[in-house]
Amino acid sequence: MTDSFSLCLAGVLLTASLAASAASTAPATTAAAATAAAAYGQELQGFAYPHEIKHFAFESQGEHLQMAYMDVAAAGAANGRTVVLLHGKNFCGATWDQTITALSAAGYRVIAPDQVGFCASSKPEHYQYTFQQLAINTHALLEHLDIHKAAVIGHSTGGMLATRYALLYPGQVTQLAMVNPIGLEDWKALGVPHRSVDQWYQRELNFKADDLRKYELNTYYAGRWKPEYERWVDMLAGLYQGPGRSLVAWNSALIYDMIFTQPVVYEFKDLKVPTLLLIGDADTTAIGSDIAPPEVKARIGKYNVLGKQAAKLIPQSTLIEFAGLGHAPQMEKPDEFHKALLGWLTKQ
């Protein structure tokens, strides 16, 4: 690791380069940039969340665990409604920052948890990850907060979890919204090779900030980088550079296995709540595409097709597509995104 002066210099140079080329097609990626991230604790200690973090302690699978969460009250006149925000694999509750602000300003109470294995929550040494288990954990949190009805919004992997939550607790979900959810296709069935947990673990141990930045540029943001995205690269890179690196990587490997082996697309037909799909149609996210044969890679991760297919499978669906946007439209075009989301929420 470089000394503190080199780290600071690398960070300054990277920030300046990104700011100067915000409209360009590629971020600055240098050897120094890969080591510029801070080292955070295994529960993301040291990283600043946009709102106060609270902790819900519970037992699961013989483990004493805690879920970190933000509970943000309505900023103006409260409308008596609650929204639960479920983050994606390379995201945290903190990445919902702008959406929390928009929902709170519109009168909603907002709950944004970090799931077990992610971000500021516990990283157990032994845990069987299933979307059912994460849904049960989330339900226990909401029961603890005396919340029995809520709109549930999931992004990316959070969309898979939101689907599972709505299937398990249909009477407690007033509305379901999914933002570029993964799980719209079954990669294994389509020919993507299987990675074992051990193989995922070795991959995660080799995590590099530059690799994540390049992946997100090409897959998430359709070749367009903004300086504000660097904060989220730093967030994840800091977890992998901290003292809990091995445990972070191990939990990440288990979670990737869950995502790959537990598709939800076959159960969209069973959803019983009004459902909104918010789709950046330039997204190309597909787990395992990096090792897929060329002919398989060519036909997966096409959100301009997948969004429409999912909308046909879901009984009470509304599809809103954002032309030319990638995996995180709420971060790329927040004003446009939140106008669409709030417009739909208020009509239900």
PDB file of C-alpha atoms in Angstrom, residues 183-314:
ATOM      1  CA  GLY A 183     -33.045 -12.409 -12.410  1.00  0.00           C
ATOM      2  CA  LEU A 184     -35.123 -11.506 -15.468  1.00  0.00           C
ATOM      3  CA  GLU A 185     -33.497 -14.502 -17.139  1.00  0.00           C
ATOM      4  CA  ASP A 186     -32.029 -17.808 -15.973  1.00  0.00           C
ATOM      5  CA  TRP A 187     -28.350 -17.564 -16.923  1.00  0.00           C
ATOM      6  CA  LYS A 188     -27.578 -21.170 -16.013  1.00  0.00           C
ATOM      7  CA  ALA A 189     -30.374 -22.468 -18.243  1.00  0.00           C
ATOM      8  CA  LEU A 190     -29.161 -20.199 -21.038  1.00  0.00           C
ATOM      9  CA  GLY A 191     -25.687 -21.729 -20.988  1.00  0.00           C
ATOM     10  CA  VAL A 192     -23.603 -19.589 -18.647  1.00  0.00           C
ATOM     11  CA  PRO A 193     -20.998 -21.830 -16.954  1.00  0.00           C
ATOM     12  CA  HIS A 194     -21.369 -22.515 -13.251  1.00  0.00           C
ATOM     13  CA  ARG A 195     -18.790 -21.200 -10.789  1.00  0.00           C
ATOM     14  CA  SER A 196     -18.382 -23.019  -7.500  1.00  0.00           C
ATOM     15  CA  VAL A 197     -18.404 -21.016  -4.269  1.00  0.00           C
ATOM     16  CA  ASP A 198     -14.654 -21.592  -4.026  1.00  0.00           C
ATOM     17  CA  GLN A 199     -14.176 -20.174  -7.505  1.00  0.00           C
ATOM     18  CA  TRP A 200     -16.300 -17.138  -6.645  1.00  0.00           C
ATOM     19  CA  TYR A 201     -14.232 -16.716  -3.475  1.00  0.00           C
ATOM     20  CA  GLN A 202     -10.924 -16.701  -5.350  1.00  0.00           C
ATOM     21  CA  ARG A 203     -12.388 -14.193  -7.806  1.00  0.00           C
ATOM     22  CA  GLU A 204     -13.523 -11.921  -4.974  1.00  0.00           C
ATOM     23  CA  LEU A 205     -10.136 -12.097  -3.235  1.00  0.00           C
ATOM     24  CA  ASN A 206      -8.697 -10.579  -6.417  1.00  0.00           C
ATOM     25  CA  PHE A 207     -11.091  -7.618  -6.268  1.00  0.00           C
ATOM     26  CA  LYS A 208      -9.582  -4.407  -7.672  1.00  0.00           C
ATOM     27  CA  ALA A 209     -11.156  -0.971  -7.757  1.00  0.00           C
ATOM     28  CA  ASP A 210     -10.058  -0.443 -11.363  1.00  0.00           C
ATOM     29  CA  ASP A 211     -11.764  -3.653 -12.444  1.00  0.00           C
ATOM     30  CA  LEU A 212     -15.013  -2.624 -10.745  1.00  0.00           C
ATOM     31  CA  ARG A 213     -14.833   0.849 -12.269  1.00  0.00           C
ATOM     32  CA  LYS A 214     -14.342  -0.553 -15.781  1.00  0.00           C
ATOM     33  CA  TYR A 215     -17.117  -3.110 -15.284  1.00  0.00           C
ATOM     34  CA  GLU A 216     -19.577  -0.489 -14.071  1.00  0.00           C
ATOM     35  CA  LEU A 217     -18.613   1.929 -16.862  1.00  0.00           C
ATOM     36  CA  ASN A 218     -19.275  -0.632 -19.569  1.00  0.00           C
ATOM     37  CA  THR A 219     -22.157  -2.577 -18.014  1.00  0.00           C
ATOM     38  CA  TYR A 220     -23.983  -0.128 -15.743  1.00  0.00           C
ATOM     39  CA  TYR A 221     -23.504   3.288 -17.307  1.00  0.00           C
ATOM     40  CA  ALA A 222     -23.445   2.616 -21.066  1.00  0.00           C
ATOM     41  CA  GLY A 223     -19.925   4.036 -21.397  1.00  0.00           C
ATOM     42  CA  ARG A 224     -20.646   7.304 -19.560  1.00  0.00           C
ATOM     43  CA  TRP A 225     -18.878   8.026 -16.260  1.00  0.00           C
ATOM     44  CA  LYS A 226     -19.693  10.760 -13.751  1.00  0.00           C
ATOM     45  CA  PRO A 227     -17.443  11.877 -10.897  1.00  0.00           C
ATOM     46  CA  GLU A 228     -20.141  11.079  -8.317  1.00  0.00           C
ATOM     47  CA  TYR A 229     -19.965   7.375  -9.192  1.00  0.00           C
ATOM     48  CA  GLU A 230     -16.448   7.235  -7.757  1.00  0.00           C
ATOM     49  CA  ARG A 231     -17.854   7.366  -4.213  1.00  0.00           C
ATOM     50  CA  TRP A 232     -19.549   4.002  -4.743  1.00  0.00           C
ATOM     51  CA  VAL A 233     -16.388   2.423  -6.150  1.00  0.00           C
ATOM     52  CA  ASP A 234     -14.546   3.667  -3.068  1.00  0.00           C
ATOM     53  CA  MET A 235     -17.279   2.231  -0.823  1.00  0.00           C
ATOM     54  CA  LEU A 236     -16.823  -1.313  -2.137  1.00  0.00           C
ATOM     55  CA  ALA A 237     -13.075  -1.114  -2.646  1.00  0.00           C
ATOM     56  CA  GLY A 238     -12.712   0.032   0.959  1.00  0.00           C
ATOM     57  CA  LEU A 239     -14.524  -3.072   2.188  1.00  0.00           C
ATOM     58  CA  TYR A 240     -12.151  -5.314   0.235  1.00  0.00           C
ATOM     59  CA  GLN A 241      -9.065  -3.413   1.399  1.00  0.00           C
ATOM     60  CA  GLY A 242     -10.029  -3.432   5.072  1.00  0.00           C
ATOM     61  CA  PRO A 243      -9.206  -5.885   7.874  1.00  0.00           C
ATOM     62  CA  GLY A 244     -12.279  -8.019   7.099  1.00  0.00           C
ATOM     63  CA  ARG A 245     -11.224  -8.617   3.483  1.00  0.00           C
ATOM     64  CA  SER A 246     -11.387 -12.428   3.598  1.00  0.00           C
ATOM     65  CA  LEU A 247     -14.768 -12.528   5.328  1.00  0.00           C
ATOM     66  CA  VAL A 248     -16.168  -9.888   2.967  1.00  0.00           C
ATOM     67  CA  ALA A 249     -14.978 -11.935  -0.017  1.00  0.00           C
ATOM     68  CA  TRP A 250     -16.387 -15.168   1.420  1.00  0.00           C
ATOM     69  CA  ASN A 251     -19.845 -13.689   2.002  1.00  0.00           C
ATOM     70  CA  SER A 252     -19.756 -12.151  -1.460  1.00  0.00           C
ATOM     71  CA  ALA A 253     -18.989 -15.576  -2.952  1.00  0.00           C
ATOM     72  CA  LEU A 254     -21.941 -17.139  -1.143  1.00  0.00           C
ATOM     73  CA  ILE A 255     -24.201 -14.322  -2.325  1.00  0.00           C
ATOM     74  CA  TYR A 256     -23.120 -14.681  -5.951  1.00  0.00           C
ATOM     75  CA  ASP A 257     -23.945 -18.380  -5.733  1.00  0.00           C
ATOM     76  CA  MET A 258     -27.403 -17.477  -4.410  1.00  0.00           C
ATOM     77  CA  ILE A 259     -28.002 -15.021  -7.237  1.00  0.00           C
ATOM     78  CA  PHE A 260     -26.890 -17.439  -9.943  1.00  0.00           C
ATOM     79  CA  THR A 261     -28.749 -20.500  -8.672  1.00  0.00           C
ATOM     80  CA  GLN A 262     -32.050 -18.962  -7.504  1.00  0.00           C
ATOM     81  CA  PRO A 263     -33.748 -17.251 -10.465  1.00  0.00           C
ATOM     82  CA  VAL A 264     -37.116 -15.630  -9.798  1.00  0.00           C
ATOM     83  CA  VAL A 265     -38.236 -15.169 -13.395  1.00  0.00           C
ATOM     84  CA  TYR A 266     -40.330 -18.356 -13.296  1.00  0.00           C
ATOM     85  CA  GLU A 267     -42.489 -16.925 -10.498  1.00  0.00           C
ATOM     86  CA  PHE A 268     -43.288 -13.485 -11.889  1.00  0.00           C
ATOM     87  CA  LYS A 269     -46.653 -14.895 -12.965  1.00  0.00           C
ATOM     88  CA  ASP A 270     -47.538 -15.456  -9.299  1.00  0.00           C
ATOM     89  CA  LEU A 271     -47.122 -11.854  -8.155  1.00  0.00           C
ATOM     90  CA  LYS A 272     -50.375 -10.474  -6.763  1.00  0.00           C
ATOM     91  CA  VAL A 273     -49.504  -6.809  -6.210  1.00  0.00           C
ATOM     92  CA  PRO A 274     -49.324  -3.818  -8.571  1.00  0.00           C
ATOM     93  CA  THR A 275     -45.802  -3.913  -9.999  1.00  0.00           C
ATOM     94  CA  LEU A 276     -43.712  -1.252 -11.691  1.00  0.00           C
ATOM     95  CA  LEU A 277     -40.672  -2.060 -13.826  1.00  0.00           C
ATOM     96  CA  LEU A 278     -38.271   0.860 -14.202  1.00  0.00           C
ATOM     97  CA  ILE A 279     -35.773  -0.165 -16.871  1.00  0.00           C
ATOM     98  CA  GLY A 280     -32.712   1.572 -18.255  1.00  0.00           C
ATOM     99  CA  ASP A 281     -32.770  -0.118 -21.651  1.00  0.00           C
ATOM    100  CA  ALA A 282     -29.017   0.156 -22.344  1.00  0.00           C
ATOM    101  CA  ASP A 283     -28.189  -2.087 -19.374  1.00  0.00           C
ATOM    102  CA  THR A 284     -26.238  -5.282 -20.159  1.00  0.00           C
ATOM    103  CA  THR A 285     -25.870  -6.797 -16.676  1.00  0.00           C
ATOM    104  CA  ALA A 286     -25.733 -10.605 -16.631  1.00  0.00           C
ATOM    105  CA  ILE A 287     -24.046 -12.622 -13.876  1.00  0.00           C
ATOM    106  CA  GLY A 288     -21.318 -14.835 -15.328  1.00  0.00           C
ATOM    107  CA  SER A 289     -21.171 -13.100 -18.695  1.00  0.00           C
ATOM    108  CA  ASP A 290     -17.401 -12.731 -18.236  1.00  0.00           C
ATOM    109  CA  ILE A 291     -16.939 -16.502 -18.597  1.00  0.00           C
ATOM    110  CA  ALA A 292     -19.844 -17.232 -20.934  1.00  0.00           C
ATOM    111  CA  PRO A 293     -19.130 -18.571 -24.444  1.00  0.00           C
ATOM    112  CA  PRO A 294     -19.414 -15.822 -27.086  1.00  0.00           C
ATOM    113  CA  GLU A 295     -22.678 -17.182 -28.478  1.00  0.00           C
ATOM    114  CA  VAL A 296     -24.210 -17.185 -24.958  1.00  0.00           C
ATOM    115  CA  LYS A 297     -22.853 -13.774 -24.013  1.00  0.00           C
ATOM    116  CA  ALA A 298     -24.353 -12.341 -27.197  1.00  0.00           C
ATOM    117  CA  ARG A 299     -27.901 -13.175 -26.142  1.00  0.00           C
ATOM    118  CA  ILE A 300     -27.977 -12.389 -22.388  1.00  0.00           C
ATOM    119  CA  GLY A 301     -28.272  -9.135 -20.461  1.00  0.00           C
ATOM    120  CA  LYS A 302     -30.378  -7.332 -23.069  1.00  0.00           C
ATOM    121  CA  TYR A 303     -32.619  -5.135 -20.947  1.00  0.00           C
ATOM    122  CA  ASN A 304     -34.274  -3.515 -23.952  1.00  0.00           C
ATOM    123  CA  VAL A 305     -35.812  -6.960 -24.477  1.00  0.00           C
ATOM    124  CA  LEU A 306     -35.919  -8.304 -20.917  1.00  0.00           C
ATOM    125  CA  GLY A 307     -37.994  -5.447 -19.515  1.00  0.00           C
ATOM    126  CA  LYS A 308     -40.752  -6.038 -22.057  1.00  0.00           C
ATOM    127  CA  GLN A 309     -40.662  -9.796 -21.496  1.00  0.00           C
ATOM    128  CA  ALA A 310     -40.962  -9.391 -17.717  1.00  0.00           C
ATOM    129  CA  ALA A 311     -43.852  -6.953 -18.052  1.00  0.00           C
ATOM    130  CA  LYS A 312     -45.794  -9.596 -20.004  1.00  0.00           C
ATOM    131  CA  LEU A 313     -45.210 -12.191 -17.285  1.00  0.00           C
ATOM    132  CA  ILE A 314     -46.315 -10.028 -14.332  1.00  0.00           C
TER     133      ILE A 314
END
